[in-house]
Each structure stands twice: as C-alpha cells, then as structure tokens.
C-alpha cells in the first residue's frame, strides 16, 4: 500500500477541516479526490504528503514523494533544466548527472529545445510540463497532484494526463485532487467525493483501470453520470440542479 | 528575443552624461564670478587631480580608503543579511531585534566614530567597524522585508521535495531577497565611503579623508576639490562598475519574458 490514511482529522487552529477520512491509494493506481473549492482538498494532500500533521488518525506513506500543483511553482531564477532537476538536487544528485537526467526527461516531454530558457519565457502548458518533469525525475513512489491541469485547455490537459500515465513507474501511487470532474474522469481509477464541514468522504466511485487517459467525450460522459448523483451535486452545491434520478451503481 | 533597441544618436553621442556636463558648465561660470580660493575653476581642479594621481604616495591613500570602505561594507552587509534572514525566519527574534534596528538606524555615524576610537584606538579597525555598523541596519531591514514578501508556495514546494536547509537558503530564499537587498546595498556602498572618509578626516593619519583634512589646514581649495572629485569618482566607479553589473546579473531572469522594445522577437 503506497498511501493509507485512516480516520484522518485535520484542523487550522480551532476550525476542523477534515472530519475523519479513510483513503487508500495502492501502488499503481490513480485516485482522484473531487470537491468544491474550500472543501479541504489541498489540506488532505498536505496531510498525505506529510506536510501537515493530522489531529487524529493514521497516515502511512512512501518516503519518496513528488508533487505538482495548479501553478507550476518553478523557481523563476533558475533555467528550465535546473528547475526540472530541483528534486534531484534535494536528493543530493550531483550537478552533471542532474543536468543529464533532466535534459533527457525534458526531451521526452517535448522540451528539448528550451533547456536553457528561463521559466518566464515559456507558455503555461510548457511550464506545467517542466513541473511534471521535476516530479517524474525523482522517480516518486507517491505522486500528489493539486489541481494540476485545471488551468489548461482540454487538448493540453489530455496531452499532459497521457504523459502522466506513460511516464510513471507502474507501482507509483497517485493522489490527485481537483474541482474539475472531467479532469478526474480522464485518468482516475477511482473517484472520491469530499463534502461537508468538516469534510468527509461522501462517495467513492470505482471507474476501472484506464491504461490510457479517457478521451474527452468519454470523460465528460462519466462526469455527466456523476453529476446526476445527489452526493456529487451536493459536493458542488448544485442540489437545486440535481436531477435526482439514477443513483450511481457500485458506490459506497 | 534579443532584438536590439532602436539606435538613438543623441543618447549614443553623450553616453548619458549630459547632466554631469551641464553641472561642470555651471561650475565654470560660477568660478569666473567668484574668488578662486572659494571656488576654483574646473580646469585648475583637473590639473591638480592629475598631479595628485601622478604621485605614487597618493595611491596608497586611495588604497587605504578603498580597503576600509570595502571591508566595512562587506562585513556590514554580511552581518545585516544574516540578521535579516534570522529575523525574517523567526517571529520571536523579530520582536526582539526590531526595536534594536530602529535604535541602530537612529545612531549618528559620528557617535560611532567616538565609540570606535575609544574601543579600538586610532587605526584601521575603528574605521572598518564604523563603516560596518552604518551598513548593518539598512541591509538587515531590506533582507527582512524580502523574506517577509517571499513566495510561500515555493517554500512548500521545496519542503515537499525534501529540500535541506542549504538548498532552501541558496535556491529559494536568497534569490528572492536580492530584489530588496540590492537597492539597499547600492545605497549603502556610498554611505560606507562617506563614513570611511569622515573617520579618516577626524582621526586617522592616512586615506582620502586625512588628505582632505591637510588641504583644509593649508587652505588649498583646488587640492580639496580634487580629493572630493576623487571620492565621488570612486563611489561612482564602484557603483557602476561593480554593484550594478552584479545586480543585473543576479536578476537576469527578470528581463526574460518581458517583450523587448524592438518589437519583433
Ligand atoms: N493555512 C491555512 N490557515 C487557515 N485556514 C486555512 C489554511 N489553508 C486553508 N484554510 C482553510 O481551510 C479550508 C480548506 O482549504 P483547502 O484545503 O485549501 O481547500 P481546497 O483545496 O479544497 O480548495 C478553506 O476554508 C480555507 O479557508
Ligand atoms: Mg486547493
């Protein structure tokens, strides 16, 4: 088990954000947590990554963690190749080896021409690919993604999710949080819905293994199904719009 | 991306020194109207400057002042940077030191001269100390401001990748405070030179300040003007030749991504 959280509670000061969450991400699977903004998704990720201590519950995670955020969070004062190698630097890999591996990875992600560019000279999609390269390069056993592609257009997002599927080692566990159901439905093996104050898991919906990212029309079909479920609608404060029909099968 | 800015003949011709030329012209006119003992004409000062520079003994004076200025500046900037980083990292330390920096900034340099002479006696140490202590608070305040304004998302990113303290300092923190510390350092280099000349003039036997003191005793205004011109030239040289290029190099990345004025990039 690459990430296992049981009975997780977390709070900022007196305000409890997470109210007892059980979540398991076995190696080789992608779990997507969805919920509206402010529902506690990023908080959950911080607990998963060991950045925030839970007030109750247990977390067991792999020690090699990498992350990608909604913004690329590159160091503007470092060139692309050094940004990609940042995680390796943290692991103590020497400069030459770091640059060699970073250059190879960037070339695979289609960035072979901009190794010596500054981040400010790249487009948003390119920057996010550098952030992905930085994460892949540490060969993570647990990858946490915080709304990684929600700022990108559908084509770019599909491309990057495909890279995510193909570049990851087969036993890496991926925990992704997003407010974007279509993004979740494109790659996830399982979708978990976070709702309430404090937040709890209101629905866990298996989608089956996707070897490749699902095509946009397929992902949107899944999203449409999910939105028809009252728990999903409630999680996005859309109760008024919920059709209140066919509840999802195979859900908890 | 590297399109050249358009060629502006007037700028190229004057090298941006029109202001200085105008000041010299005004000086020349004023000197015609006044007693040369009060205001010697630029030509006389220039001739005096040339003869000063021809004497190797004077180069020792210049070297002494430069050494005091640079040593004091580097020591003060280093201590200031360390204090600013420490204070910016710990709220408790901030509360402790914040009023102290205010006091330190309120302290007149001349008061430090007196104390330094008591503590270190007449000599180099007193001069270096006085210069350093003038530089510390401004640099510390700037470093603290830079640290407070830093991008915390980058701190979090570095923590997630397991960055150690050294990587965090060199890759994440220091580059962010350059923007705040560089203008302070550029200002303080000029201050450092002023303070060094001041303590030399008041107490030391060598250096530009001491030479200035001798010119005053001899009522030799052309020599005094020449020494003053030399001090200004040194400050200008250090500023344009050392600090500004260094700053530009450290912040090269800022220029990237800004469309060049030439248009086609
Ligand atoms: N560092 C913090 N201090 C205090 N409250 C916070 C902090 N970070 C987030 N919160 C609050 O916790 C709640 C959940 O935030 P977050 O986990 O970032 O939500 P999400 O990622 O789902 O948008 C929000 O209401 C937010 O205001
Ligand atoms: Mg968030």
Coordinates of C-alpha atoms and ligand atoms in Angstrom, one line a residue:
Chain A
X1 CA 0.0 0.0 0.0
X2 CA 1.6 3.2 -1.1
X3 CA -0.6 5.6 0.8
X4 CA -3.1 4.7 3.5
X5 CA -5.0 7.2 5.6
X6 CA -7.4 6.1 8.3
X7 CA -9.6 8.3 10.4
X8 CA -7.8 11.5 9.4
X9 CA -8.9 14.6 11.1
X10 CA -7.1 17.9 10.5
X11 CA -7.7 21.5 11.6
X12 CA -6.4 25.0 11.2
X13 CA -6.5 26.4 14.7
X14 CA -9.9 25.6 16.1
X15 CA -11.5 25.1 12.8
X16 CA -11.7 21.5 11.8
X17 CA -11.4 21.0 8.0
X18 CA -11.2 17.2 7.7
X19 CA -13.6 15.2 9.8
X20 CA -12.4 11.6 9.7
X21 CA -11.2 10.4 6.3
X22 CA -10.3 6.9 5.2
X23 CA -8.5 6.8 1.9
X24 CA -6.2 4.2 0.4
X25 CA -4.1 4.6 -2.8
X26 CA -2.4 1.3 -3.7
X27 CA 0.8 1.4 -5.8
X28 CA 0.0 1.7 -9.5
X29 CA -3.4 3.3 -9.1
X30 CA -4.6 6.9 -9.6
X31 CA -7.2 8.1 -7.1
X32 CA -8.9 11.4 -7.8
X33 CA -10.5 13.4 -4.9
X34 CA -13.1 15.9 -6.0
X35 CA -14.9 18.6 -4.1
X36 CA -15.7 22.3 -4.4
X37 CA -13.1 25.0 -3.6
X38 CA -12.5 25.3 0.1
X39 CA -13.7 21.8 0.8
X40 CA -10.4 20.7 2.2
X41 CA -8.8 19.0 -0.8
X42 CA -5.4 20.8 -0.5
X43 CA -5.5 20.2 3.2
X44 CA -6.0 16.5 2.6
X45 CA -3.0 16.5 0.2
X46 CA -0.8 18.2 2.7
X47 CA -1.6 15.5 5.2
X48 CA -1.0 12.8 2.6
X49 CA 2.4 14.3 1.8
X50 CA 3.4 14.7 5.4
X51 CA 3.4 18.5 5.4
X52 CA 0.6 18.8 7.9
X53 CA 0.2 16.7 11.0
X54 CA -3.3 15.3 11.4
X55 CA -5.0 15.9 14.8
X56 CA -6.3 12.3 14.7
X57 CA -5.9 9.2 12.6
X58 CA -3.0 7.5 10.9
X59 CA -1.1 8.1 7.7
X60 CA 1.3 5.6 6.2
X61 CA 3.0 6.9 3.1
X62 CA 6.0 6.2 0.9
X63 CA 9.1 8.2 1.6
X64 CA 9.8 9.3 -2.0
X65 CA 7.1 11.9 -2.7
X66 CA 6.8 14.3 -5.6
X67 CA 4.2 16.9 -6.2
X68 CA 2.6 19.0 -8.9
X69 CA 0.4 22.0 -8.1
X70 CA -2.1 24.1 -10.0
X71 CA 0.6 26.7 -10.7
X72 CA 3.9 25.2 -11.8
X73 CA 5.8 26.6 -8.8
X74 CA 9.1 26.8 -10.7
X75 CA 12.0 28.9 -9.4
X76 CA 11.9 31.9 -11.8
X77 CA 15.7 32.5 -11.2
X78 CA 16.7 29.0 -12.4
X79 CA 16.8 27.9 -16.0
X80 CA 14.4 25.2 -17.2
X81 CA 16.9 22.3 -16.9
X82 CA 17.8 23.3 -13.4
X83 CA 14.2 23.6 -12.4
X84 CA 13.5 20.1 -13.7
X85 CA 16.5 18.9 -11.7
X86 CA 15.4 20.6 -8.4
X87 CA 14.0 17.4 -6.9
X88 CA 17.2 15.5 -7.8
X89 CA 19.2 18.3 -6.1
X90 CA 17.2 17.8 -3.0
X91 CA 18.2 14.1 -3.2
X92 CA 21.8 15.0 -3.4
X93 CA 22.4 14.1 -7.0
X94 CA 25.5 15.9 -8.5
X95 CA 25.1 18.7 -10.9
X96 CA 26.3 16.9 -14.1
X97 CA 24.2 13.9 -13.5
X98 CA 21.3 16.0 -12.6
X99 CA 21.5 18.1 -15.8
X100 CA 22.0 14.9 -17.9
X101 CA 18.9 13.2 -16.5
X102 CA 16.8 16.4 -16.6
X103 CA 17.7 17.1 -20.2
X104 CA 16.7 13.6 -21.2
X105 CA 13.4 13.8 -19.4
X106 CA 12.6 17.2 -20.8
X107 CA 13.4 16.0 -24.3
X108 CA 10.9 13.2 -23.7
X109 CA 8.3 15.7 -22.7
X110 CA 8.9 17.8 -25.9
X111 CA 11.0 20.5 -24.1
X112 CA 14.4 19.6 -25.6
X113 CA 14.7 23.0 -27.2
X114 CA 14.2 25.2 -24.2
X115 CA 16.6 23.6 -21.7
X116 CA 18.4 26.9 -21.1
X117 CA 15.3 29.2 -21.2
X118 CA 14.0 31.0 -18.1
X119 CA 10.6 29.9 -16.9
X120 CA 9.2 33.3 -17.8
X121 CA 9.9 32.6 -21.5
X122 CA 7.6 29.5 -21.6
X123 CA 3.9 29.2 -22.1
X124 CA 1.7 27.9 -19.3
X125 CA 1.5 24.4 -20.7
X126 CA 5.3 24.2 -21.1
X127 CA 5.8 25.4 -17.5
X128 CA 3.5 22.7 -16.3
X129 CA 5.4 20.1 -18.3
X130 CA 8.6 21.3 -16.6
X131 CA 6.9 20.8 -13.2
X132 CA 5.9 17.3 -14.3
X133 CA 9.5 16.6 -15.4
X134 CA 10.7 17.7 -12.0
X135 CA 8.2 15.3 -10.3
X136 CA 9.0 12.3 -12.6
X137 CA 12.7 12.8 -12.2
X138 CA 12.7 11.8 -8.5
X139 CA 11.1 8.5 -9.5
X140 CA 8.4 9.0 -6.9
X141 CA 6.6 6.2 -5.1
X142 CA 3.8 8.6 -4.3
X143 CA 2.8 11.5 -6.5
X144 CA 0.4 14.1 -5.2
X145 CA -1.2 16.4 -7.7
X146 CA -3.2 19.5 -6.6
X147 CA -5.5 20.6 -9.5
X148 CA -2.5 20.1 -11.8
X149 CA -4.1 20.8 -15.2
X150 CA -7.3 22.7 -14.4
X151 CA -5.8 25.9 -15.8
X152 CA -5.0 24.3 -19.2
X153 CA -7.2 23.9 -22.3
X154 CA -8.7 20.4 -22.9
X155 CA -6.2 19.4 -25.5
X156 CA -3.2 20.3 -23.4
X157 CA -4.7 18.7 -20.4
X158 CA -5.3 15.4 -22.3
X159 CA -1.7 15.5 -23.5
X160 CA -0.3 16.0 -20.1
X161 CA -2.5 13.4 -18.5
X162 CA -1.3 11.0 -21.2
X163 CA 2.3 11.8 -20.2
X164 CA 1.4 11.2 -16.6
X165 CA 0.1 7.7 -17.5
X166 CA 3.1 6.8 -19.7
X167 CA 6.0 8.2 -17.6
X168 CA 5.0 6.9 -14.2
X169 CA 6.5 3.7 -13.0
X170 CA 3.9 1.0 -12.7
X171 CA 3.9 0.9 -8.9
X172 CA 3.7 4.6 -8.2
X173 CA 0.6 5.7 -6.3
X174 CA -1.0 8.9 -7.5
X175 CA -3.3 11.0 -5.4
X176 CA -4.9 13.8 -7.4
X177 CA -7.3 16.4 -6.1
X178 CA -9.4 18.6 -8.3
X179 CA -12.6 20.5 -8.5
X180 CA -12.8 19.5 -12.2
X181 CA -14.7 16.2 -12.6
X182 CA -13.8 15.9 -16.2
X183 CA -10.1 16.1 -15.3
X184 CA -10.6 13.4 -12.7
X185 CA -12.6 11.2 -15.0
X186 CA -9.9 11.4 -17.7
X187 CA -7.3 9.4 -15.7
X188 CA -8.6 8.2 -12.4
X189 CA -9.1 4.6 -11.5
X190 CA -11.3 5.7 -8.6
X191 CA -13.1 9.0 -7.8
X192 CA -13.7 10.0 -4.2
X193 CA -16.0 12.8 -3.3
X194 CA -15.2 15.1 -0.4
X195 CA -18.0 17.2 1.1
X196 CA -19.2 18.7 4.4
X197 CA -17.8 20.8 7.2
X198 CA -15.6 19.3 8.4
X199 CA -15.2 17.3 5.2
X200 CA -15.8 13.5 4.9
X201 CA -15.9 11.1 2.0
X202 CA -19.5 11.0 0.8
X203 CA -18.9 8.8 -2.2
X204 CA -16.2 6.5 -3.6
X205 CA -16.7 5.5 -7.2
X206 CA -14.5 3.0 -9.0
X207 CA -14.1 3.6 -12.7
X208 CA -11.9 0.6 -13.5
X209 CA -8.3 0.8 -14.7
X210 CA -7.6 3.2 -17.5
X211 CA -4.4 2.2 -19.4
X212 CA -4.6 5.5 -21.4
X213 CA -6.4 8.6 -20.5
X214 CA -10.0 8.6 -21.4
X215 CA -11.0 10.7 -24.4
X216 CA -12.7 13.9 -23.6
X217 CA -16.2 12.7 -24.8
X218 CA -15.8 9.6 -22.6
X219 CA -14.6 11.6 -19.6
X220 CA -17.5 14.0 -20.0
X221 CA -19.9 11.1 -20.1
X222 CA -18.6 9.9 -16.8
X223 CA -18.8 13.4 -15.4
X224 CA -22.4 13.7 -16.6
X225 CA -23.3 10.4 -14.8
X226 CA -21.5 11.6 -11.6
X227 CA -23.3 15.0 -11.6
X228 CA -26.7 13.1 -11.7
X229 CA -25.8 11.7 -8.3
X230 CA -27.2 13.7 -5.4
X231 CA -24.0 13.3 -3.4
X232 CA -21.9 14.7 -6.2
X233 CA -24.3 17.5 -6.8
X234 CA -24.3 18.4 -3.1
X235 CA -20.5 18.4 -3.1
X236 CA -20.6 21.2 -5.6
X237 CA -23.6 23.0 -4.0
X238 CA -25.7 22.1 -7.0
X239 CA -28.6 20.4 -5.2
X240 CA -31.1 22.7 -6.9
X241 CA -29.9 21.4 -10.3
X242 CA -29.6 17.7 -9.4
X243 CA -32.0 15.6 -11.5
X244 CA -32.5 13.2 -8.5
X245 CA -32.5 10.3 -10.8
X246 CA -30.4 7.1 -11.3
X247 CA -28.1 7.0 -8.3
X248 CA -24.7 5.6 -9.3
X249 CA -24.2 1.9 -9.2
X250 CA -21.2 0.3 -7.5
X251 CA -20.8 3.1 -5.0
X252 CA -20.4 3.1 -1.3
Chain B
X1 CA 14.0 37.8 -28.1
X2 CA 17.3 39.6 -28.5
X3 CA 16.1 42.3 -30.8
X4 CA 18.2 45.5 -30.4
X5 CA 16.7 48.6 -29.0
X6 CA 16.4 51.4 -31.7
X7 CA 19.5 53.5 -32.2
X8 CA 19.2 56.9 -30.6
X9 CA 22.0 59.1 -31.9
X10 CA 21.7 61.8 -29.1
X11 CA 22.0 59.1 -26.4
X12 CA 24.9 57.4 -28.1
X13 CA 26.8 60.7 -28.5
X14 CA 26.5 61.9 -25.0
X15 CA 26.7 58.5 -23.3
X16 CA 24.0 59.7 -20.9
X17 CA 26.4 62.2 -19.2
X18 CA 24.6 65.4 -20.2
X19 CA 23.7 66.0 -16.6
X20 CA 27.4 65.9 -15.5
X21 CA 28.5 68.2 -18.4
X22 CA 25.8 70.7 -17.5
X23 CA 26.9 70.7 -13.9
X24 CA 30.5 71.3 -14.9
X25 CA 29.5 74.2 -17.2
X26 CA 27.6 75.8 -14.3
X27 CA 30.6 75.4 -12.1
X28 CA 32.8 77.1 -14.7
X29 CA 30.5 80.1 -14.9
X30 CA 30.3 80.4 -11.2
X31 CA 34.0 80.1 -10.8
X32 CA 34.5 83.1 -13.2
X33 CA 32.4 85.2 -10.9
X34 CA 34.0 84.1 -7.6
X35 CA 37.3 84.2 -5.9
X36 CA 39.3 81.1 -6.9
X37 CA 40.0 80.4 -3.2
X38 CA 36.3 79.9 -2.7
X39 CA 35.6 78.1 -5.9
X40 CA 38.5 77.1 -8.1
X41 CA 37.6 76.6 -11.8
X42 CA 37.2 73.1 -13.2
X43 CA 40.4 73.3 -15.2
X44 CA 42.5 74.1 -12.1
X45 CA 40.9 71.2 -10.2
X46 CA 41.5 68.8 -13.1
X47 CA 45.2 69.8 -13.3
X48 CA 45.5 69.4 -9.5
X49 CA 43.9 66.0 -9.8
X50 CA 46.3 64.9 -12.5
X51 CA 49.3 65.9 -10.3
X52 CA 47.8 64.1 -7.3
X53 CA 47.4 60.9 -9.4
X54 CA 51.0 61.2 -10.6
X55 CA 52.3 60.9 -7.1
X56 CA 52.5 57.2 -6.0
X57 CA 52.2 58.1 -2.3
X58 CA 48.6 59.3 -3.1
X59 CA 47.8 55.9 -4.5
X60 CA 48.5 54.4 -1.0
X61 CA 45.9 56.8 0.4
X62 CA 43.3 55.8 -2.2
X63 CA 44.0 52.1 -1.5
X64 CA 43.7 52.7 2.3
X65 CA 40.3 54.3 1.9
X66 CA 39.1 51.8 -0.6
X67 CA 40.1 48.9 1.7
X68 CA 38.3 50.4 4.7
X69 CA 35.2 51.1 2.6
X70 CA 35.0 47.6 1.1
X71 CA 35.9 45.7 4.2
X72 CA 33.4 47.6 6.3
X73 CA 30.8 47.3 3.6
X74 CA 31.2 43.6 3.1
X75 CA 31.3 42.9 6.9
X76 CA 28.2 45.1 7.5
X77 CA 26.3 43.7 4.5
X78 CA 27.1 40.1 5.6
X79 CA 26.0 40.7 9.2
X80 CA 23.0 42.6 8.0
X81 CA 22.0 39.8 5.7
X82 CA 22.4 37.2 8.4
X83 CA 20.4 39.3 10.9
X84 CA 17.6 39.9 8.3
X85 CA 17.4 36.2 7.4
X86 CA 17.3 35.2 11.1
X87 CA 14.7 37.8 11.9
X88 CA 12.6 37.0 8.9
X89 CA 12.6 33.3 9.8
X90 CA 11.6 33.7 13.5
X91 CA 8.8 35.8 14.8
X92 CA 10.3 35.8 18.4
X93 CA 13.6 37.0 17.1
X94 CA 11.8 39.7 15.0
X95 CA 10.1 41.1 18.1
X96 CA 13.4 41.1 19.9
X97 CA 15.5 42.7 17.3
X98 CA 13.1 45.1 15.5
X99 CA 13.4 47.9 18.1
X100 CA 17.2 47.4 18.1
X101 CA 17.4 48.0 14.3
X102 CA 15.4 51.2 14.8
X103 CA 17.9 52.3 17.5
X104 CA 20.8 51.4 15.4
X105 CA 19.5 53.4 12.5
X106 CA 18.9 56.4 14.7
X107 CA 22.5 56.3 15.9
X108 CA 24.6 59.1 14.2
X109 CA 27.7 57.8 12.5
X110 CA 29.7 60.5 14.3
X111 CA 28.7 58.9 17.6
X112 CA 30.0 55.5 16.4
X113 CA 33.3 57.2 15.5
X114 CA 33.7 58.4 19.1
X115 CA 32.9 54.9 20.4
X116 CA 35.1 53.1 17.9
X117 CA 38.1 55.3 18.8
X118 CA 37.5 54.5 22.4
X119 CA 37.1 50.8 21.8
X120 CA 39.7 50.1 19.1
X121 CA 42.1 53.1 19.4
X122 CA 43.1 55.1 16.3
X123 CA 43.6 52.7 13.4
X124 CA 42.1 50.6 10.7
X125 CA 39.8 48.5 13.0
X126 CA 38.0 51.6 14.2
X127 CA 37.4 52.7 10.6
X128 CA 36.2 49.3 9.4
X129 CA 33.9 49.0 12.5
X130 CA 32.3 52.4 12.0
X131 CA 31.7 51.7 8.3
X132 CA 30.2 48.2 9.0
X133 CA 27.9 49.4 11.8
X134 CA 26.5 52.0 9.5
X135 CA 25.7 49.4 6.8
X136 CA 24.2 46.7 9.1
X137 CA 20.7 48.0 9.9
X138 CA 19.6 49.1 6.4
X139 CA 20.7 45.8 4.9
X140 CA 19.1 43.8 7.7
X141 CA 15.8 45.7 7.3
X142 CA 15.8 45.1 3.5
X143 CA 16.6 41.4 3.9
X144 CA 13.8 41.0 6.4
X145 CA 11.4 42.8 4.1
X146 CA 12.4 40.5 1.2
X147 CA 11.9 37.4 3.3
X148 CA 8.5 38.5 4.5
X149 CA 7.4 39.2 0.9
X150 CA 8.7 35.8 -0.3
X151 CA 6.5 33.4 -2.2
X152 CA 5.5 30.8 0.4
X153 CA 4.2 28.4 -2.3
X154 CA 7.8 27.9 -3.3
X155 CA 8.7 27.1 0.3
X156 CA 6.0 24.5 0.3
X157 CA 7.2 23.1 -3.0
X158 CA 10.8 22.8 -1.7
X159 CA 9.6 21.2 1.5
X160 CA 7.6 18.6 -0.4
X161 CA 10.7 17.6 -2.4
X162 CA 12.6 17.3 0.8
X163 CA 15.0 20.2 0.3
X164 CA 17.5 20.6 3.1
X165 CA 18.2 23.9 4.8
X166 CA 21.1 24.8 2.5
X167 CA 19.2 24.1 -0.7
X168 CA 16.3 26.2 0.7
X169 CA 18.6 29.1 1.5
X170 CA 20.5 29.1 -1.7
X171 CA 17.9 28.1 -4.2
X172 CA 14.7 29.5 -2.7
X173 CA 15.3 32.3 -0.2
X174 CA 18.4 34.3 -1.2
X175 CA 17.3 34.8 -4.8
X176 CA 14.0 36.2 -3.6
X177 CA 15.6 38.8 -1.3
X178 CA 18.1 40.1 -3.9
X179 CA 15.4 42.4 -5.2
X180 CA 15.1 44.1 -1.8
X181 CA 18.7 43.9 -0.7
X182 CA 20.3 45.1 -3.9
X183 CA 19.0 48.7 -3.8
X184 CA 19.9 48.9 -0.1
X185 CA 23.4 47.6 -0.8
X186 CA 23.9 50.1 -3.7
X187 CA 22.9 53.0 -1.4
X188 CA 24.9 51.7 1.5
X189 CA 28.1 51.5 -0.6
X190 CA 28.0 55.2 -1.0
X191 CA 27.3 55.6 2.7
X192 CA 30.3 53.3 3.5
X193 CA 32.6 55.6 1.5
X194 CA 31.3 58.7 3.2
X195 CA 31.7 57.2 6.7
X196 CA 35.2 56.0 5.9
X197 CA 36.3 59.5 4.6
X198 CA 34.7 61.0 7.7
X199 CA 36.6 59.0 10.3
X200 CA 39.8 59.5 8.3
X201 CA 39.2 63.2 8.3
X202 CA 38.5 63.3 12.0
X203 CA 41.0 60.8 13.4
X204 CA 43.3 58.9 11.1
X205 CA 46.6 59.8 9.6
X206 CA 46.1 58.4 6.1
X207 CA 43.5 57.9 3.5
X208 CA 41.5 60.3 1.4
X209 CA 39.8 61.9 4.4
X210 CA 43.2 62.7 6.0
X211 CA 44.4 64.2 2.7
X212 CA 41.3 66.3 2.7
X213 CA 42.0 67.5 6.2
X214 CA 45.5 68.5 5.2
X215 CA 44.2 70.5 2.3
X216 CA 41.8 72.3 4.6
X217 CA 44.6 73.2 7.0
X218 CA 46.6 74.6 4.1
X219 CA 43.6 76.4 2.8
X220 CA 44.4 74.8 -0.5
X221 CA 40.9 74.7 -2.1
X222 CA 42.0 73.3 -5.5
X223 CA 43.5 70.3 -3.8
X224 CA 40.4 69.9 -1.6
X225 CA 38.2 69.9 -4.6
X226 CA 40.5 67.4 -6.4
X227 CA 40.2 65.0 -3.4
X228 CA 36.5 65.4 -3.3
X229 CA 36.2 64.7 -7.0
X230 CA 38.3 61.6 -6.5
X231 CA 36.0 60.4 -3.7
X232 CA 33.0 60.9 -5.9
X233 CA 34.7 59.2 -8.9
X234 CA 35.5 56.2 -6.7
X235 CA 31.9 55.8 -5.4
X236 CA 30.6 56.2 -9.0
X237 CA 33.1 53.6 -10.2
X238 CA 32.2 51.0 -7.5
X239 CA 28.5 51.6 -8.2
X240 CA 28.6 51.4 -12.0
X241 CA 31.5 49.0 -12.3
X242 CA 30.8 46.5 -9.5
X243 CA 27.4 46.6 -7.8
X244 CA 25.1 47.4 -10.7
X245 CA 26.5 44.8 -13.1
X246 CA 26.4 42.3 -10.3
X247 CA 22.8 43.1 -9.5
X248 CA 21.9 43.0 -13.2
X249 CA 23.5 39.6 -13.5
X250 CA 21.7 38.2 -10.4
X251 CA 18.4 39.4 -11.8
X252 CA 18.9 38.4 -15.4
X253 CA 15.8 36.2 -15.2
X254 CA 13.6 39.2 -14.6
X255 CA 14.4 40.6 -18.0
X256 CA 13.4 37.2 -19.6
X257 CA 9.8 37.1 -20.8
X258 CA 9.5 40.8 -21.0
X259 CA 8.9 41.7 -24.6
X260 CA 11.8 43.7 -26.0
X261 CA 11.1 47.2 -27.1
X262 CA 12.3 46.5 -30.6
X263 CA 9.1 44.7 -31.3
X264 CA 9.8 41.6 -33.5
X265 CA 11.1 39.0 -31.0
Ligands
LIG1 N1 -3.1 27.8 6.2 C1 -4.4 27.9 6.5 N2 -4.8 28.5 7.6 C2 -6.1 28.6 7.9 N3 -7.1 28.2 7.2 C3 -6.8 27.6 6.0 C4 -5.4 27.4 5.6 N4 -5.4 26.8 4.4 C5 -6.7 26.5 4.1 N5 -7.5 27.0 5.1 C6 -9.0 26.9 5.1 O1 -9.3 25.6 5.0 C7 -10.4 25.3 4.1 C8 -10.0 24.2 3.1 O2 -8.9 24.8 2.3 P1 -8.3 23.9 1.2 O3 -7.9 22.6 1.7 O4 -7.2 24.7 0.6 O5 -9.5 23.7 0.2 P2 -9.5 23.3 -1.3 O6 -8.1 22.9 -1.7 O7 -10.5 22.2 -1.4 O8 -10.0 24.5 -2.1 C9 -10.7 26.6 3.5 O9 -11.9 27.1 4.0 C10 -9.6 27.5 3.8 O10 -10.0 28.8 4.0
LIG2 MG1 -6.8 23.7 -3.2

